[in-house]
Short mmCIF file of C-alpha atoms in Angstrom, two decimals:
data_model
loop_
_atom_site.label_atom_id
_atom_site.label_comp_id
_atom_site.label_asym_id
_atom_site.label_seq_id
_atom_site.Cartn_x
_atom_site.Cartn_y
_atom_site.Cartn_z
CA MET M 1 -0.08 -0.17 -0.06
CA ARG M 2 2.70 1.85 1.21
CA ARG M 3 4.40 1.63 -2.33
CA PHE M 4 1.59 2.64 -4.46
CA LEU M 5 0.81 6.04 -2.44
CA VAL M 6 5.13 6.94 -3.24
CA THR M 7 4.14 6.19 -6.92
CA ALA M 8 1.14 8.04 -7.44
CA ALA M 9 2.93 11.02 -5.93
CA ALA M 10 5.65 10.93 -8.36
CA VAL M 11 3.28 10.83 -11.21
CA ALA M 12 1.53 13.94 -9.77
CA VAL M 13 4.67 16.20 -9.73
CA LEU M 14 5.68 15.08 -13.37
CA MET M 15 2.07 16.06 -14.67
CA LEU M 16 3.23 19.31 -12.86
CA GLY M 17 6.36 19.83 -14.49
CA PHE M 18 4.72 19.25 -17.72
CA GLY M 19 2.21 21.77 -17.41
CA ALA M 20 4.03 24.63 -16.24
CA ALA M 21 6.68 23.82 -19.02
CA MET M 22 3.72 23.86 -21.75
CA ASP M 23 1.79 27.27 -19.92
CA ALA M 24 5.98 29.17 -20.47
CA HIS M 25 6.07 28.13 -23.90
CA ASP M 26 2.73 29.05 -24.84
CA ASP M 27 3.30 32.55 -22.80
CA ALA M 28 6.17 32.93 -24.89
CA ALA M 29 4.13 32.54 -28.10
CA ASP M 30 2.25 34.98 -27.33
CA HIS M 31 4.91 37.51 -26.81
CA GLY M 32 6.39 37.19 -29.71
CA GLU M 33 9.93 36.02 -28.26
CA LYS M 34 11.97 34.12 -30.38
CA PRO M 35 13.55 30.79 -29.16
CA ALA M 36 17.11 31.17 -27.21
CA SER M 37 19.17 29.44 -29.70
CA THR M 38 18.16 32.36 -32.34
CA ALA M 39 17.99 35.24 -30.27
CA ALA M 40 21.43 34.17 -28.44
CA GLY M 41 23.73 33.74 -31.50
CA GLY M 42 21.38 32.48 -34.56
CA HIS M 43 22.23 34.52 -38.00
CA ASP M 44 19.79 36.73 -39.30
CA HIS M 45 19.32 35.60 -43.35
CA ASP M 46 17.09 38.34 -43.92
CA HIS M 47 19.32 40.45 -46.53
CA LYS M 48 18.11 43.54 -47.78
CA GLY M 49 21.50 44.00 -49.97
CA HIS M 50 25.32 44.93 -49.56
CA ASP M 51 27.15 47.25 -48.17
CA HIS M 52 30.31 47.82 -49.83
CA GLY M 53 31.52 51.38 -47.90
CA GLY M 54 34.97 52.58 -48.46
CA GLY M 55 33.44 54.95 -51.57
CA ASP M 56 33.67 54.15 -55.48
CA ASP M 57 35.24 56.51 -58.16
CA HIS M 58 32.68 55.07 -60.77
CA GLY M 59 29.00 55.13 -61.22
CA GLY M 60 27.09 54.02 -63.61
CA ASP M 61 27.61 56.02 -66.94
CA HIS M 62 30.29 58.47 -65.02
CA VAL M 63 34.29 58.30 -63.73
CA THR M 64 35.38 60.05 -61.31
CA MET M 65 38.65 61.79 -62.35
CA SER M 66 40.52 65.08 -61.46
CA ASN M 67 42.04 67.29 -63.79
CA ALA M 68 45.31 66.29 -61.55
CA ARG M 69 44.82 62.11 -63.07
CA LEU M 70 43.97 63.58 -66.37
CA ALA M 71 47.26 64.89 -67.18
CA ALA M 72 48.64 61.98 -65.52
CA ALA M 73 47.04 60.26 -68.20
CA GLY M 74 47.44 62.24 -70.96
CA ILE M 75 43.48 62.95 -71.50
CA ARG M 76 42.69 65.86 -73.05
CA LEU M 77 39.95 68.39 -73.18
CA ASP M 78 37.92 70.35 -75.99
CA THR M 79 34.66 72.01 -76.44
CA ALA M 80 32.68 71.29 -78.42
CA GLY M 81 31.85 73.76 -81.45
CA PRO M 82 31.20 74.48 -85.37
CA ALA M 83 33.30 73.29 -87.94
CA ALA M 84 34.34 73.10 -90.94
CA LEU M 85 33.95 68.78 -92.21
CA SER M 86 35.79 68.27 -95.44
CA ASP M 87 33.91 65.76 -98.46
CA THR M 88 36.83 63.16 -99.00
CA LEU M 89 36.86 60.17 -101.92
CA ARG M 90 39.81 57.86 -101.32
CA LEU M 91 41.72 56.37 -104.13
CA THR M 92 44.43 54.10 -105.28
CA GLY M 93 46.70 55.00 -107.39
CA ILE M 94 50.62 54.25 -108.86
CA LEU M 95 53.44 56.23 -109.16
CA ARG M 96 55.11 57.12 -112.49
CA ALA M 97 57.93 58.75 -114.68
CA ASN M 98 56.59 62.56 -115.43
CA GLN M 99 56.23 61.92 -119.30
CA GLU M 100 57.42 65.65 -119.62
CA ALA M 101 60.76 64.84 -118.16
CA LEU M 102 61.36 61.54 -119.86
CA VAL M 103 63.34 60.87 -123.63
CA GLN M 104 64.00 57.62 -125.69
CA VAL M 105 67.26 57.38 -127.16
CA THR M 106 67.38 55.82 -130.48
CA PRO M 107 70.80 55.75 -132.48
CA ARG M 108 70.40 57.89 -136.09
CA PHE M 109 71.92 55.00 -138.27
CA PRO M 110 71.64 51.20 -137.41
CA GLY M 111 75.07 49.54 -135.99
CA ILE M 112 77.26 47.68 -133.84
CA VAL M 113 77.34 48.24 -130.07
CA ARG M 114 80.84 49.40 -129.39
CA ASP M 115 80.80 50.72 -126.25
CA ILE M 116 78.44 51.45 -123.25
CA ARG M 117 79.27 54.01 -120.36
CA LYS M 118 75.84 53.97 -118.58
CA ARG M 119 73.69 51.27 -117.07
CA ILE M 120 70.10 51.40 -115.79
CA GLY M 121 70.16 53.82 -112.29
CA ASP M 122 73.00 56.04 -113.45
CA THR M 123 72.86 59.80 -112.98
CA VAL M 124 73.81 61.66 -115.60
CA HIS M 125 74.33 65.34 -117.08
CA LYS M 126 73.00 66.73 -120.65
CA GLY M 127 75.46 66.12 -123.01
CA GLU M 128 76.67 63.16 -121.37
CA LEU M 129 78.13 60.12 -123.37
CA LEU M 130 75.79 56.94 -122.60
CA ALA M 131 77.31 54.79 -125.67
CA VAL M 132 79.44 54.47 -129.00
CA VAL M 133 77.91 52.57 -132.24
CA GLU M 134 79.62 51.75 -135.12
CA SER M 135 77.22 52.65 -137.68
CA ASN M 136 76.69 49.25 -140.77
CA GLN M 137 76.89 51.90 -143.20
CA SER M 138 79.50 54.00 -142.92
CA LEU M 139 81.58 52.02 -140.86
CA THR M 140 82.46 54.74 -138.91
CA SER M 141 81.85 55.32 -134.99
CA TYR M 142 79.22 58.12 -133.98
CA GLU M 143 78.07 58.44 -129.97
CA LEU M 144 74.82 58.94 -128.18
CA ARG M 145 74.91 60.99 -126.05
CA ALA M 146 71.98 62.14 -123.15
CA PRO M 147 69.18 64.88 -124.56
CA ILE M 148 68.55 65.36 -121.15
CA GLY M 149 69.77 65.43 -117.57
CA GLY M 150 68.47 62.60 -115.26
CA THR M 151 68.16 58.91 -114.72
CA VAL M 152 69.28 55.99 -116.90
CA ILE M 153 65.64 54.15 -116.34
CA GLU M 154 66.18 51.63 -119.31
CA ARG M 155 69.26 50.30 -121.23
CA LEU M 156 67.52 48.68 -124.08
CA VAL M 157 71.41 47.08 -125.85
CA ALA M 158 74.39 45.50 -124.45
CA LEU M 159 77.70 45.27 -125.66
CA GLY M 160 78.42 43.92 -129.24
CA GLU M 161 75.04 43.83 -129.79
CA TYR M 162 72.81 45.32 -133.25
CA ALA M 163 71.53 48.53 -132.23
CA SER M 164 68.22 49.76 -134.84
CA GLU M 165 67.20 52.92 -135.64
CA GLN M 166 63.65 51.66 -135.03
CA LYS M 167 63.94 51.20 -131.11
CA PRO M 168 65.21 53.07 -127.95
CA ALA M 169 68.87 52.24 -126.65
CA PHE M 170 68.02 54.53 -123.42
CA VAL M 171 65.38 55.60 -121.98
CA VAL M 172 66.43 59.10 -119.70
CA ALA M 173 64.10 59.93 -116.93
CA ASP M 174 64.24 63.34 -115.07
CA LEU M 175 62.53 61.84 -111.64
CA SER M 176 62.92 65.65 -109.61
CA THR M 177 58.89 65.35 -110.63
CA VAL M 178 56.61 62.24 -111.16
CA TRP M 179 53.09 62.00 -111.43
CA VAL M 180 50.48 59.72 -109.91
CA ASP M 181 47.69 58.62 -111.33
CA LEU M 182 44.74 57.98 -109.44
CA PHE M 183 41.83 55.13 -110.38
CA VAL M 184 38.85 56.66 -109.81
CA TYR M 185 35.11 54.56 -110.13
CA ARG M 186 32.49 55.46 -112.53
CA GLN M 187 30.18 55.60 -109.97
CA ASP M 188 32.79 58.92 -107.87
CA LEU M 189 33.97 60.52 -111.75
CA GLY M 190 31.35 63.58 -111.09
CA ARG M 191 32.65 64.21 -108.35
CA VAL M 192 36.21 64.79 -109.82
CA ARG M 193 37.38 67.98 -111.18
CA VAL M 194 40.97 69.27 -112.50
CA GLY M 195 42.26 71.38 -110.09
CA ASP M 196 40.81 69.35 -106.78
CA GLU M 197 43.49 69.18 -104.33
CA VAL M 198 44.25 65.66 -103.65
CA SER M 199 46.59 63.91 -100.50
CA ILE M 200 49.35 61.34 -100.88
CA ASP M 201 50.12 58.64 -98.91
CA PRO M 202 53.37 57.06 -100.21
CA ASP M 203 53.12 54.58 -97.04
CA ASP M 204 56.44 54.46 -96.19
CA GLY M 205 56.01 56.17 -92.81
CA GLY M 206 56.45 59.93 -94.39
CA ASP M 207 54.20 62.83 -94.08
CA GLU M 208 51.19 63.41 -96.84
CA ILE M 209 51.86 64.90 -99.80
CA ARG M 210 50.26 67.82 -101.03
CA ALA M 211 49.47 68.10 -104.95
CA GLU M 212 46.03 69.29 -107.33
CA LEU M 213 45.51 67.45 -110.61
CA PHE M 214 45.71 68.15 -113.27
CA TYR M 215 44.26 65.50 -115.31
CA VAL M 216 41.08 63.56 -115.61
CA ALA M 217 40.81 61.19 -118.43
CA PRO M 218 37.96 61.50 -120.83
CA VAL M 219 38.01 58.00 -121.47
CA GLY M 220 37.79 54.87 -119.18
CA SER M 221 39.81 51.52 -118.59
CA SER M 222 37.45 48.85 -119.83
CA GLU M 223 39.29 45.97 -118.18
CA THR M 224 39.19 47.92 -114.23
CA GLN M 225 35.87 49.61 -115.27
CA THR M 226 38.15 53.01 -113.89
CA ALA M 227 39.57 56.57 -115.05
CA LEU M 228 42.38 58.11 -114.39
CA ALA M 229 42.94 61.27 -112.53
CA ARG M 230 46.50 62.41 -111.97
CA ALA M 231 48.49 65.29 -110.36
CA ALA M 232 52.06 65.76 -110.18
CA LEU M 233 54.73 65.58 -107.32
CA GLY M 234 57.58 66.84 -106.37
CA ASN M 235 60.38 64.37 -106.08
CA GLY M 236 63.87 66.48 -105.03
CA SER M 237 64.83 64.00 -102.20
CA GLY M 238 64.25 61.30 -104.71
CA ARG M 239 61.90 59.37 -102.19
CA LEU M 240 58.92 58.26 -104.76
CA ARG M 241 59.74 55.66 -106.73
CA PRO M 242 57.67 54.82 -110.39
CA GLY M 243 56.55 51.81 -110.16
CA LEU M 244 54.55 51.62 -106.48
CA PHE M 245 51.51 51.68 -105.15
CA VAL M 246 50.20 55.06 -103.20
CA ARG M 247 46.98 55.83 -101.36
CA GLY M 248 45.10 58.94 -102.28
CA ARG M 249 42.16 61.22 -100.40
CA LEU M 250 40.64 63.40 -102.52
CA LEU M 251 39.25 66.62 -100.96
CA LEU M 252 36.70 67.41 -102.22
CA ALA M 253 33.84 70.33 -101.09
CA LYS M 254 34.02 71.65 -97.14
CA ARG M 255 30.49 71.47 -95.28
CA ASP M 256 29.83 73.68 -92.03
CA VAL M 257 28.52 71.61 -89.17
CA ALA M 258 27.32 73.34 -85.90
CA VAL M 259 28.53 71.03 -83.69
CA ALA M 260 31.69 68.65 -84.51
CA VAL M 261 34.52 66.38 -82.06
CA LYS M 262 37.24 65.33 -82.22
CA VAL M 263 37.20 61.96 -84.37
CA GLY M 264 39.56 60.36 -81.14
CA ALA M 265 36.68 60.83 -78.58
CA LEU M 266 34.56 58.46 -80.40
CA GLN M 267 34.14 54.90 -77.82
CA THR M 268 31.56 52.66 -78.06
CA VAL M 269 30.16 51.15 -75.04
CA GLU M 270 27.35 48.56 -74.66
CA ASN M 271 26.91 48.89 -78.33
CA ARG M 272 25.97 52.84 -78.07
CA THR M 273 28.70 56.01 -79.58
CA VAL M 274 29.52 57.75 -76.96
CA VAL M 275 31.45 60.39 -75.97
CA PHE M 276 33.00 61.27 -71.80
CA VAL M 277 31.75 64.81 -70.79
CA ARG M 278 33.11 66.94 -68.26
CA GLU M 279 30.39 67.29 -65.82
CA ARG M 280 32.60 69.10 -62.69
CA ASP M 281 34.41 66.52 -61.01
CA SER M 282 33.14 63.29 -63.33
CA LEU M 283 33.03 62.10 -67.00
CA GLU M 284 29.96 61.07 -68.51
CA ALA M 285 29.54 58.54 -70.75
CA ARG M 286 27.16 60.51 -73.24
CA ALA M 287 25.55 58.71 -76.41
CA VAL M 288 25.83 60.85 -79.28
CA GLU M 289 23.85 60.34 -82.33
CA VAL M 290 27.00 60.79 -85.16
CA GLY M 291 27.12 62.06 -88.85
CA GLN M 292 29.69 63.13 -91.45
CA THR M 293 33.23 62.09 -90.56
CA ASP M 294 36.48 63.39 -92.03
CA ALA M 295 39.76 62.80 -90.82
CA GLU M 296 40.19 65.52 -88.16
CA HIS M 297 36.24 65.58 -86.88
CA ALA M 298 32.82 64.49 -86.62
CA GLU M 299 29.80 65.18 -87.03
CA VAL M 300 27.49 65.22 -83.80
CA LYS M 301 23.42 65.43 -84.51
CA ALA M 302 22.08 64.76 -80.74
CA GLY M 303 23.46 64.14 -77.76
CA LEU M 304 25.84 66.81 -77.21
CA ALA M 305 25.96 71.04 -77.32
CA ALA M 306 28.20 73.81 -79.08
CA GLY M 307 29.98 74.56 -75.74
CA GLU M 308 29.66 71.42 -73.70
CA THR M 309 33.31 69.86 -72.71
CA TYR M 310 34.45 66.65 -73.68
CA VAL M 311 37.48 64.22 -73.56
CA ALA M 312 39.02 64.89 -77.13
CA GLU M 313 42.57 62.89 -76.79
CA ASN M 314 43.10 59.16 -75.05
CA SER M 315 39.57 58.39 -74.64
CA PHE M 316 39.87 55.26 -74.67
CA VAL M 317 41.79 55.34 -70.92
CA VAL M 318 38.67 57.09 -70.09
CA LYS M 319 36.99 53.97 -71.12
CA ALA M 320 38.74 51.47 -69.04
CA GLU M 321 37.99 53.16 -65.90
CA LEU M 322 34.56 52.91 -66.78
CA GLY M 323 35.08 49.48 -67.64
CA LYS M 324 37.28 48.68 -64.57
CA GLY M 325 34.38 50.47 -62.44
CA GLU M 326 31.26 48.02 -63.78
CA ALA M 327 33.55 44.96 -63.35
CA ASP M 328 33.79 45.71 -59.58
CA HIS M 329 29.99 46.84 -59.03
CA ALA M 330 29.66 42.69 -61.00
CA HIS M 331 28.80 40.61 -57.93
#
């Protein structure tokens, strides 16, 4: 009997403890309290964003660069404004000897070449001896002399060879001036006139040469479907060698535009043509609509106003800075 009473008392105590624990749990739920494990050391994963801190010189389409940084990077600023753009036509051509300063030296009588004094490439003065020919008719020798000063560009006889009065023995050319023959396609012929200014690039690393067209052919070539336009170039230094190809840029009429920038200012960012515009201490990648361009300037039809300051040289440095900032933010 005693054992039964002890067991019943123990069961009663356990039931009271369980009930108290349940009441405490319900009370905590009613007051919105969190379990101790969460409140004390748990992690709250409800992030609303990342705080990168520390500041950044880049934001969106802007790059913050001081004047000192611009100067150190070799970046030059300029002001957008009016400009006169040249309408140009790009052509290919070839250098030729000036045909008005070229002489074919032909024997007066047929005979045998007994002596040769000059070779191809030799410089000769007017009246200088080129060769000696023994006449077949009189069996006497006579001399072939240079009728002009210049360079021997062809020698068509050899020692002991029969020289005919029907073909030249030497060709002498004065190469102090040369011709450039430019090839103009039919669709461009209406734009080309005698007197037009042309800029020739010999593609030798030197400066371009300015000249004027003095001849435009009245007929074209059936093989190339082009017509010839010709200019004369000074060649006192011997820089230009007949037979070599060159590039030409025909300078046609100029057109005034209201807003223009240097062609080096244009960059492509995210498939947009942009100009970096100065705004206080930052540079904005401003999308622009580009019109006509020439070797120096580009017309801006929309996106930039006259008087605004922009990056004219080394704009690729700013583009690189902008790309660096976008990469830092791409998490």
